[in-house]
Amino acid sequence: MNDAEAALLREVERYYSDRVRQFGATARGADWNSTESQELRFTQLARLWGGAGEQGEISLIDFGCGYGALADFLQAPPGRVRCRYQGFDISDAMIQHASSRAAAGRTFSTRADTRERAEFGGASGVFNVKLATGSEAWEAYMRRTIETMASLATRGFAFNALSSYCDAAKQRPDLYYADPREWFDHCKRVHSRFVTLLHDYPLYEFTVIVRTEGQNG
């Protein structure tokens, strides 16, 4: 990690730590409008592992886990799946909330060196809040993060991002709106032949699912 990326992440860490201190372990604490929209995003990510959870326990690493909302989603219908779960986040405040609520089979950490390989990797919302970072630097950070997910997830990974197809009048300068075509193309060319782009759910965003060796759950 270079100095510019370290500075970028410090700003993002402060932003999310302030949110969770203000609103607690809630959707607003993770900077989402509602629990419903938060869980709709998780539903898209869950297409990655699909029926694999019906065949037995899966392992998952959650990048930008926040206070552990995805872990909660995986323990209750309709997202329930047997899962060995690792949560990673840059915010100490988030991890403190997550650890205080942790159930069996969940681990949470801010330390990158504690991350272990898992079958699947997921990232929800980590590419949205760029604050004052320029688009070029933010996109470089995205590529590095996706590369890390690819290196740690043996069967595939998924992530979401705000869409450049969002109405211009609704866009905010502190958020990053990604071109879904570019990120589909990047993942297709760099990471796998087996890539799915989901842009058909009622949020101003998209989800990319990358599978290795054509696994489809």
PDB file of C-alpha atoms in Angstrom:
ATOM      1  CA  MET A   1       0.000   0.000   0.000  1.00  0.00           C
ATOM      2  CA  ASN A   2       1.421   3.377  -0.994  1.00  0.00           C
ATOM      3  CA  ASP A   3       1.171   6.594   1.027  1.00  0.00           C
ATOM      4  CA  ALA A   4      -1.679   7.970  -1.082  1.00  0.00           C
ATOM      5  CA  GLU A   5      -3.821   4.889  -0.549  1.00  0.00           C
ATOM      6  CA  ALA A   6      -3.037   4.853   3.165  1.00  0.00           C
ATOM      7  CA  ALA A   7      -4.216   8.468   3.426  1.00  0.00           C
ATOM      8  CA  LEU A   8      -7.336   7.643   1.423  1.00  0.00           C
ATOM      9  CA  LEU A   9      -8.202   4.784   3.757  1.00  0.00           C
ATOM     10  CA  ARG A  10      -7.632   6.908   6.871  1.00  0.00           C
ATOM     11  CA  GLU A  11     -10.246   9.371   5.621  1.00  0.00           C
ATOM     12  CA  VAL A  12     -12.714   6.585   4.841  1.00  0.00           C
ATOM     13  CA  GLU A  13     -12.053   4.978   8.234  1.00  0.00           C
ATOM     14  CA  ARG A  14     -12.858   8.225  10.029  1.00  0.00           C
ATOM     15  CA  TYR A  15     -16.044   8.641   8.020  1.00  0.00           C
ATOM     16  CA  TYR A  16     -17.428   5.195   8.844  1.00  0.00           C
ATOM     17  CA  SER A  17     -16.249   5.231  12.455  1.00  0.00           C
ATOM     18  CA  ASP A  18     -18.129   8.491  12.952  1.00  0.00           C
ATOM     19  CA  ARG A  19     -21.253   6.951  11.400  1.00  0.00           C
ATOM     20  CA  VAL A  20     -21.312   3.885  13.633  1.00  0.00           C
ATOM     21  CA  ARG A  21     -20.561   5.956  16.742  1.00  0.00           C
ATOM     22  CA  GLN A  22     -23.504   8.182  15.877  1.00  0.00           C
ATOM     23  CA  PHE A  23     -26.053   5.550  14.811  1.00  0.00           C
ATOM     24  CA  GLY A  24     -24.762   2.304  16.303  1.00  0.00           C
ATOM     25  CA  ALA A  25     -25.030  -1.162  14.766  1.00  0.00           C
ATOM     26  CA  THR A  26     -27.794  -0.231  12.328  1.00  0.00           C
ATOM     27  CA  ALA A  27     -28.127   0.276   8.585  1.00  0.00           C
ATOM     28  CA  ARG A  28     -27.629   4.028   9.103  1.00  0.00           C
ATOM     29  CA  GLY A  29     -24.516   3.262  11.108  1.00  0.00           C
ATOM     30  CA  ALA A  30     -23.113   1.651   7.955  1.00  0.00           C
ATOM     31  CA  ASP A  31     -24.300   4.620   5.856  1.00  0.00           C
ATOM     32  CA  TRP A  32     -27.243   2.825   4.225  1.00  0.00           C
ATOM     33  CA  ASN A  33     -30.697   4.381   3.886  1.00  0.00           C
ATOM     34  CA  SER A  34     -32.551   1.372   5.276  1.00  0.00           C
ATOM     35  CA  THR A  35     -32.269  -2.225   6.409  1.00  0.00           C
ATOM     36  CA  GLU A  36     -34.361  -3.220   3.389  1.00  0.00           C
ATOM     37  CA  SER A  37     -31.908  -1.770   0.866  1.00  0.00           C
ATOM     38  CA  GLN A  38     -28.977  -3.214   2.813  1.00  0.00           C
ATOM     39  CA  GLU A  39     -30.469  -6.714   2.657  1.00  0.00           C
ATOM     40  CA  LEU A  40     -31.371  -6.323  -1.022  1.00  0.00           C
ATOM     41  CA  ARG A  41     -27.653  -5.803  -1.690  1.00  0.00           C
ATOM     42  CA  PHE A  42     -26.834  -8.915   0.328  1.00  0.00           C
ATOM     43  CA  THR A  43     -29.355 -10.896  -1.717  1.00  0.00           C
ATOM     44  CA  GLN A  44     -27.440 -10.005  -4.890  1.00  0.00           C
ATOM     45  CA  LEU A  45     -24.097 -10.984  -3.349  1.00  0.00           C
ATOM     46  CA  ALA A  46     -25.593 -14.288  -2.187  1.00  0.00           C
ATOM     47  CA  ARG A  47     -26.099 -15.320  -5.803  1.00  0.00           C
ATOM     48  CA  LEU A  48     -22.376 -16.038  -5.769  1.00  0.00           C
ATOM     49  CA  TRP A  49     -22.600 -19.013  -3.438  1.00  0.00           C
ATOM     50  CA  GLY A  50     -26.169 -19.902  -4.418  1.00  0.00           C
ATOM     51  CA  GLY A  51     -26.938 -23.538  -3.750  1.00  0.00           C
ATOM     52  CA  ALA A  52     -23.473 -24.274  -2.376  1.00  0.00           C
ATOM     53  CA  GLY A  53     -24.792 -23.647   1.119  1.00  0.00           C
ATOM     54  CA  GLU A  54     -27.419 -26.341   0.670  1.00  0.00           C
ATOM     55  CA  GLN A  55     -24.663 -28.873   0.053  1.00  0.00           C
ATOM     56  CA  GLY A  56     -22.783 -28.113   3.270  1.00  0.00           C
ATOM     57  CA  GLU A  57     -20.913 -25.401   5.103  1.00  0.00           C
ATOM     58  CA  ILE A  58     -19.250 -22.682   3.049  1.00  0.00           C
ATOM     59  CA  SER A  59     -16.447 -20.307   4.003  1.00  0.00           C
ATOM     60  CA  LEU A  60     -16.700 -16.581   3.311  1.00  0.00           C
ATOM     61  CA  ILE A  61     -14.527 -13.511   3.785  1.00  0.00           C
ATOM     62  CA  ASP A  62     -16.445 -10.224   4.014  1.00  0.00           C
ATOM     63  CA  PHE A  63     -14.433  -7.164   2.977  1.00  0.00           C
ATOM     64  CA  GLY A  64     -15.745  -4.037   4.668  1.00  0.00           C
ATOM     65  CA  CYS A  65     -17.877  -6.061   7.061  1.00  0.00           C
ATOM     66  CA  GLY A  66     -18.922  -3.061   9.167  1.00  0.00           C
ATOM     67  CA  TYR A  67     -20.764  -4.162  12.292  1.00  0.00           C
ATOM     68  CA  GLY A  68     -21.453  -7.644  10.853  1.00  0.00           C
ATOM     69  CA  ALA A  69     -24.766  -7.157   9.056  1.00  0.00           C
ATOM     70  CA  LEU A  70     -23.958  -9.699   6.334  1.00  0.00           C
ATOM     71  CA  ALA A  71     -23.114 -12.266   8.999  1.00  0.00           C
ATOM     72  CA  ASP A  72     -26.552 -11.626  10.523  1.00  0.00           C
ATOM     73  CA  PHE A  73     -28.175 -12.009   7.089  1.00  0.00           C
ATOM     74  CA  LEU A  74     -26.509 -15.402   6.645  1.00  0.00           C
ATOM     75  CA  GLN A  75     -28.025 -16.670   9.897  1.00  0.00           C
ATOM     76  CA  ALA A  76     -31.669 -15.858   9.163  1.00  0.00           C
ATOM     77  CA  PRO A  77     -34.139 -16.540   6.318  1.00  0.00           C
ATOM     78  CA  PRO A  78     -34.028 -15.935   3.416  1.00  0.00           C
ATOM     79  CA  GLY A  79     -30.229 -15.700   3.432  1.00  0.00           C
ATOM     80  CA  ARG A  80     -29.555 -18.514   5.903  1.00  0.00           C
ATOM     81  CA  VAL A  81     -26.534 -20.654   5.095  1.00  0.00           C
ATOM     82  CA  ARG A  82     -24.053 -22.616   7.176  1.00  0.00           C
ATOM     83  CA  CYS A  83     -20.947 -20.514   7.003  1.00  0.00           C
ATOM     84  CA  ARG A  84     -17.479 -20.065   8.467  1.00  0.00           C
ATOM     85  CA  TYR A  85     -17.324 -16.303   8.310  1.00  0.00           C
ATOM     86  CA  GLN A  86     -14.404 -13.864   8.447  1.00  0.00           C
ATOM     87  CA  GLY A  87     -15.198 -10.168   8.661  1.00  0.00           C
ATOM     88  CA  PHE A  88     -12.583  -7.537   7.859  1.00  0.00           C
ATOM     89  CA  ASP A  89     -12.931  -3.767   8.175  1.00  0.00           C
ATOM     90  CA  ILE A  90     -10.590  -0.780   8.418  1.00  0.00           C
ATOM     91  CA  SER A  91     -12.693   0.817  11.172  1.00  0.00           C
ATOM     92  CA  ASP A  92     -11.851  -0.170  14.747  1.00  0.00           C
ATOM     93  CA  ALA A  93     -15.217   1.198  15.871  1.00  0.00           C
ATOM     94  CA  MET A  94     -17.045  -1.061  13.419  1.00  0.00           C
ATOM     95  CA  ILE A  95     -15.087  -4.124  14.493  1.00  0.00           C
ATOM     96  CA  GLN A  96     -15.771  -3.374  18.150  1.00  0.00           C
ATOM     97  CA  HIS A  97     -19.504  -3.412  17.424  1.00  0.00           C
ATOM     98  CA  ALA A  98     -19.195  -6.562  15.314  1.00  0.00           C
ATOM     99  CA  SER A  99     -17.124  -8.428  17.898  1.00  0.00           C
ATOM    100  CA  SER A 100     -19.530  -7.542  20.709  1.00  0.00           C
ATOM    101  CA  ARG A 101     -22.353  -9.184  18.725  1.00  0.00           C
ATOM    102  CA  ALA A 102     -20.361 -12.121  17.359  1.00  0.00           C
ATOM    103  CA  ALA A 103     -21.896 -15.584  17.338  1.00  0.00           C
ATOM    104  CA  ALA A 104     -20.108 -18.899  16.909  1.00  0.00           C
ATOM    105  CA  GLY A 105     -18.395 -19.309  13.572  1.00  0.00           C
ATOM    106  CA  ARG A 106     -17.693 -15.583  13.107  1.00  0.00           C
ATOM    107  CA  THR A 107     -14.398 -13.756  13.431  1.00  0.00           C
ATOM    108  CA  PHE A 108     -13.772 -10.023  12.936  1.00  0.00           C
ATOM    109  CA  SER A 109     -10.552  -8.068  12.532  1.00  0.00           C
ATOM    110  CA  THR A 110      -9.004  -4.853  11.235  1.00  0.00           C
ATOM    111  CA  ARG A 111      -5.706  -6.617  10.543  1.00  0.00           C
ATOM    112  CA  ALA A 112      -5.055  -7.577   6.937  1.00  0.00           C
ATOM    113  CA  ASP A 113      -2.455 -10.125   8.031  1.00  0.00           C
ATOM    114  CA  THR A 114      -5.134 -12.190   9.813  1.00  0.00           C
ATOM    115  CA  ARG A 115      -7.144 -12.834   6.670  1.00  0.00           C
ATOM    116  CA  GLU A 116      -7.220 -16.455   5.540  1.00  0.00           C
ATOM    117  CA  ARG A 117      -8.287 -17.876   2.208  1.00  0.00           C
ATOM    118  CA  ALA A 118     -11.961 -18.783   1.896  1.00  0.00           C
ATOM    119  CA  GLU A 119     -14.187 -20.251  -0.793  1.00  0.00           C
ATOM    120  CA  PHE A 120     -16.038 -17.001  -1.389  1.00  0.00           C
ATOM    121  CA  GLY A 121     -15.397 -13.293  -0.941  1.00  0.00           C
ATOM    122  CA  GLY A 122     -17.878 -10.434  -0.787  1.00  0.00           C
ATOM    123  CA  ALA A 123     -17.743  -6.648  -0.543  1.00  0.00           C
ATOM    124  CA  SER A 124     -20.828  -4.484  -0.094  1.00  0.00           C
ATOM    125  CA  GLY A 125     -20.523  -0.700  -0.163  1.00  0.00           C
ATOM    126  CA  VAL A 126     -16.750  -0.450   0.114  1.00  0.00           C
ATOM    127  CA  PHE A 127     -16.407   1.334  -3.240  1.00  0.00           C
ATOM    128  CA  ASN A 128     -19.023   4.038  -2.700  1.00  0.00           C
ATOM    129  CA  VAL A 129     -17.659   6.753  -0.401  1.00  0.00           C
ATOM    130  CA  LYS A 130     -14.620   8.347  -2.017  1.00  0.00           C
ATOM    131  CA  LEU A 131     -14.948  11.678  -0.168  1.00  0.00           C
ATOM    132  CA  ALA A 132     -12.418  14.082  -1.759  1.00  0.00           C
ATOM    133  CA  THR A 133     -10.394  11.376  -3.516  1.00  0.00           C
ATOM    134  CA  GLY A 134     -10.076  11.787  -7.288  1.00  0.00           C
ATOM    135  CA  SER A 135     -11.654   9.195  -9.558  1.00  0.00           C
ATOM    136  CA  GLU A 136      -8.323   7.940 -10.898  1.00  0.00           C
ATOM    137  CA  ALA A 137      -6.927   7.237  -7.423  1.00  0.00           C
ATOM    138  CA  TRP A 138     -10.215   5.679  -6.325  1.00  0.00           C
ATOM    139  CA  GLU A 139     -10.293   3.352  -9.326  1.00  0.00           C
ATOM    140  CA  ALA A 140      -6.723   2.251  -8.583  1.00  0.00           C
ATOM    141  CA  TYR A 141      -7.824   1.438  -5.028  1.00  0.00           C
ATOM    142  CA  MET A 142     -10.776  -0.541  -6.405  1.00  0.00           C
ATOM    143  CA  ARG A 143      -8.536  -2.594  -8.687  1.00  0.00           C
ATOM    144  CA  ARG A 144      -6.164  -3.422  -5.830  1.00  0.00           C
ATOM    145  CA  THR A 145      -9.024  -4.406  -3.548  1.00  0.00           C
ATOM    146  CA  ILE A 146     -10.567  -6.622  -6.225  1.00  0.00           C
ATOM    147  CA  GLU A 147      -7.155  -8.207  -6.774  1.00  0.00           C
ATOM    148  CA  THR A 148      -6.952  -8.969  -3.053  1.00  0.00           C
ATOM    149  CA  MET A 149     -10.423 -10.530  -3.091  1.00  0.00           C
ATOM    150  CA  ALA A 150      -9.473 -12.656  -6.077  1.00  0.00           C
ATOM    151  CA  SER A 151      -6.309 -13.861  -4.331  1.00  0.00           C
ATOM    152  CA  LEU A 152      -8.168 -14.909  -1.167  1.00  0.00           C
ATOM    153  CA  ALA A 153     -11.423 -16.351  -2.572  1.00  0.00           C
ATOM    154  CA  THR A 154     -10.877 -19.766  -4.148  1.00  0.00           C
ATOM    155  CA  ARG A 155     -14.316 -20.227  -5.737  1.00  0.00           C
ATOM    156  CA  GLY A 156     -15.259 -16.649  -6.525  1.00  0.00           C
ATOM    157  CA  PHE A 157     -16.037 -13.179  -5.254  1.00  0.00           C
ATOM    158  CA  ALA A 158     -18.699 -10.496  -5.630  1.00  0.00           C
ATOM    159  CA  PHE A 159     -18.887  -6.756  -5.079  1.00  0.00           C
ATOM    160  CA  ASN A 160     -21.282  -3.888  -5.660  1.00  0.00           C
ATOM    161  CA  ALA A 161     -20.829  -0.252  -6.625  1.00  0.00           C
ATOM    162  CA  LEU A 162     -22.938   2.784  -7.320  1.00  0.00           C
ATOM    163  CA  SER A 163     -23.796   3.012 -11.008  1.00  0.00           C
ATOM    164  CA  SER A 164     -22.829   5.737 -13.453  1.00  0.00           C
ATOM    165  CA  TYR A 165     -26.323   5.227 -14.886  1.00  0.00           C
ATOM    166  CA  CYS A 166     -27.702   7.003 -11.823  1.00  0.00           C
ATOM    167  CA  ASP A 167     -29.486  10.240 -12.783  1.00  0.00           C
ATOM    168  CA  ALA A 168     -26.964  13.083 -12.801  1.00  0.00           C
ATOM    169  CA  ALA A 169     -29.192  15.217 -10.585  1.00  0.00           C
ATOM    170  CA  LYS A 170     -29.067  12.550  -7.858  1.00  0.00           C
ATOM    171  CA  GLN A 171     -25.283  12.096  -7.861  1.00  0.00           C
ATOM    172  CA  ARG A 172     -23.130  13.430  -5.032  1.00  0.00           C
ATOM    173  CA  PRO A 173     -19.524  14.623  -5.408  1.00  0.00           C
ATOM    174  CA  ASP A 174     -18.328  12.619  -2.385  1.00  0.00           C
ATOM    175  CA  LEU A 175     -19.525   9.324  -3.862  1.00  0.00           C
ATOM    176  CA  TYR A 176     -18.053   7.271  -6.701  1.00  0.00           C
ATOM    177  CA  TYR A 177     -20.327   6.195  -9.554  1.00  0.00           C
ATOM    178  CA  ALA A 178     -18.716   3.372 -11.468  1.00  0.00           C
ATOM    179  CA  ASP A 179     -19.300   2.423 -15.090  1.00  0.00           C
ATOM    180  CA  PRO A 180     -20.624  -1.153 -14.850  1.00  0.00           C
ATOM    181  CA  ARG A 181     -19.340  -1.976 -18.342  1.00  0.00           C
ATOM    182  CA  GLU A 182     -15.775  -1.102 -17.384  1.00  0.00           C
ATOM    183  CA  TRP A 183     -15.773  -3.229 -14.232  1.00  0.00           C
ATOM    184  CA  PHE A 184     -17.417  -6.169 -15.965  1.00  0.00           C
ATOM    185  CA  ASP A 185     -14.753  -5.932 -18.669  1.00  0.00           C
ATOM    186  CA  HIS A 186     -11.949  -5.614 -16.102  1.00  0.00           C
ATOM    187  CA  CYS A 187     -13.061  -8.726 -14.217  1.00  0.00           C
ATOM    188  CA  LYS A 188     -13.639 -10.654 -17.427  1.00  0.00           C
ATOM    189  CA  ARG A 189     -10.203  -9.830 -18.821  1.00  0.00           C
ATOM    190  CA  VAL A 190      -8.180 -10.078 -15.604  1.00  0.00           C
ATOM    191  CA  HIS A 191      -9.892 -12.520 -13.254  1.00  0.00           C
ATOM    192  CA  SER A 192     -12.197 -15.070 -14.884  1.00  0.00           C
ATOM    193  CA  ARG A 193     -14.171 -16.055 -17.957  1.00  0.00           C
ATOM    194  CA  PHE A 194     -17.173 -16.550 -15.687  1.00  0.00           C
ATOM    195  CA  VAL A 195     -18.496 -13.102 -14.773  1.00  0.00           C
ATOM    196  CA  THR A 196     -22.082 -11.961 -14.155  1.00  0.00           C
ATOM    197  CA  LEU A 197     -23.252  -8.333 -14.109  1.00  0.00           C
ATOM    198  CA  LEU A 198     -26.461  -7.664 -12.148  1.00  0.00           C
ATOM    199  CA  HIS A 199     -28.087  -4.313 -12.859  1.00  0.00           C
ATOM    200  CA  ASP A 200     -31.741  -5.304 -12.644  1.00  0.00           C
ATOM    201  CA  TYR A 201     -32.675  -4.533  -9.030  1.00  0.00           C
ATOM    202  CA  PRO A 202     -34.239  -1.271  -7.805  1.00  0.00           C
ATOM    203  CA  LEU A 203     -31.156   0.542  -6.476  1.00  0.00           C
ATOM    204  CA  TYR A 204     -28.815   2.979  -8.235  1.00  0.00           C
ATOM    205  CA  GLU A 205     -26.046   0.422  -8.319  1.00  0.00           C
ATOM    206  CA  PHE A 206     -24.870  -2.879  -9.782  1.00  0.00           C
ATOM    207  CA  THR A 207     -23.286  -6.116  -8.561  1.00  0.00           C
ATOM    208  CA  VAL A 208     -20.502  -8.048 -10.257  1.00  0.00           C
ATOM    209  CA  ILE A 209     -20.122 -11.775  -9.556  1.00  0.00           C
ATOM    210  CA  VAL A 210     -16.875 -13.489 -10.522  1.00  0.00           C
ATOM    211  CA  ARG A 211     -16.675 -17.273 -10.382  1.00  0.00           C
ATOM    212  CA  THR A 212     -13.612 -19.431 -10.799  1.00  0.00           C
ATOM    213  CA  GLU A 213     -13.663 -22.466 -13.101  1.00  0.00           C
ATOM    214  CA  GLY A 214     -17.316 -21.868 -13.915  1.00  0.00           C
ATOM    215  CA  GLN A 215     -18.596 -22.939 -10.505  1.00  0.00           C
ATOM    216  CA  ASN A 216     -22.254 -21.990 -10.205  1.00  0.00           C
ATOM    217  CA  GLY A 217     -23.157 -23.168  -6.732  1.00  0.00           C
TER     218      GLY A 217
END
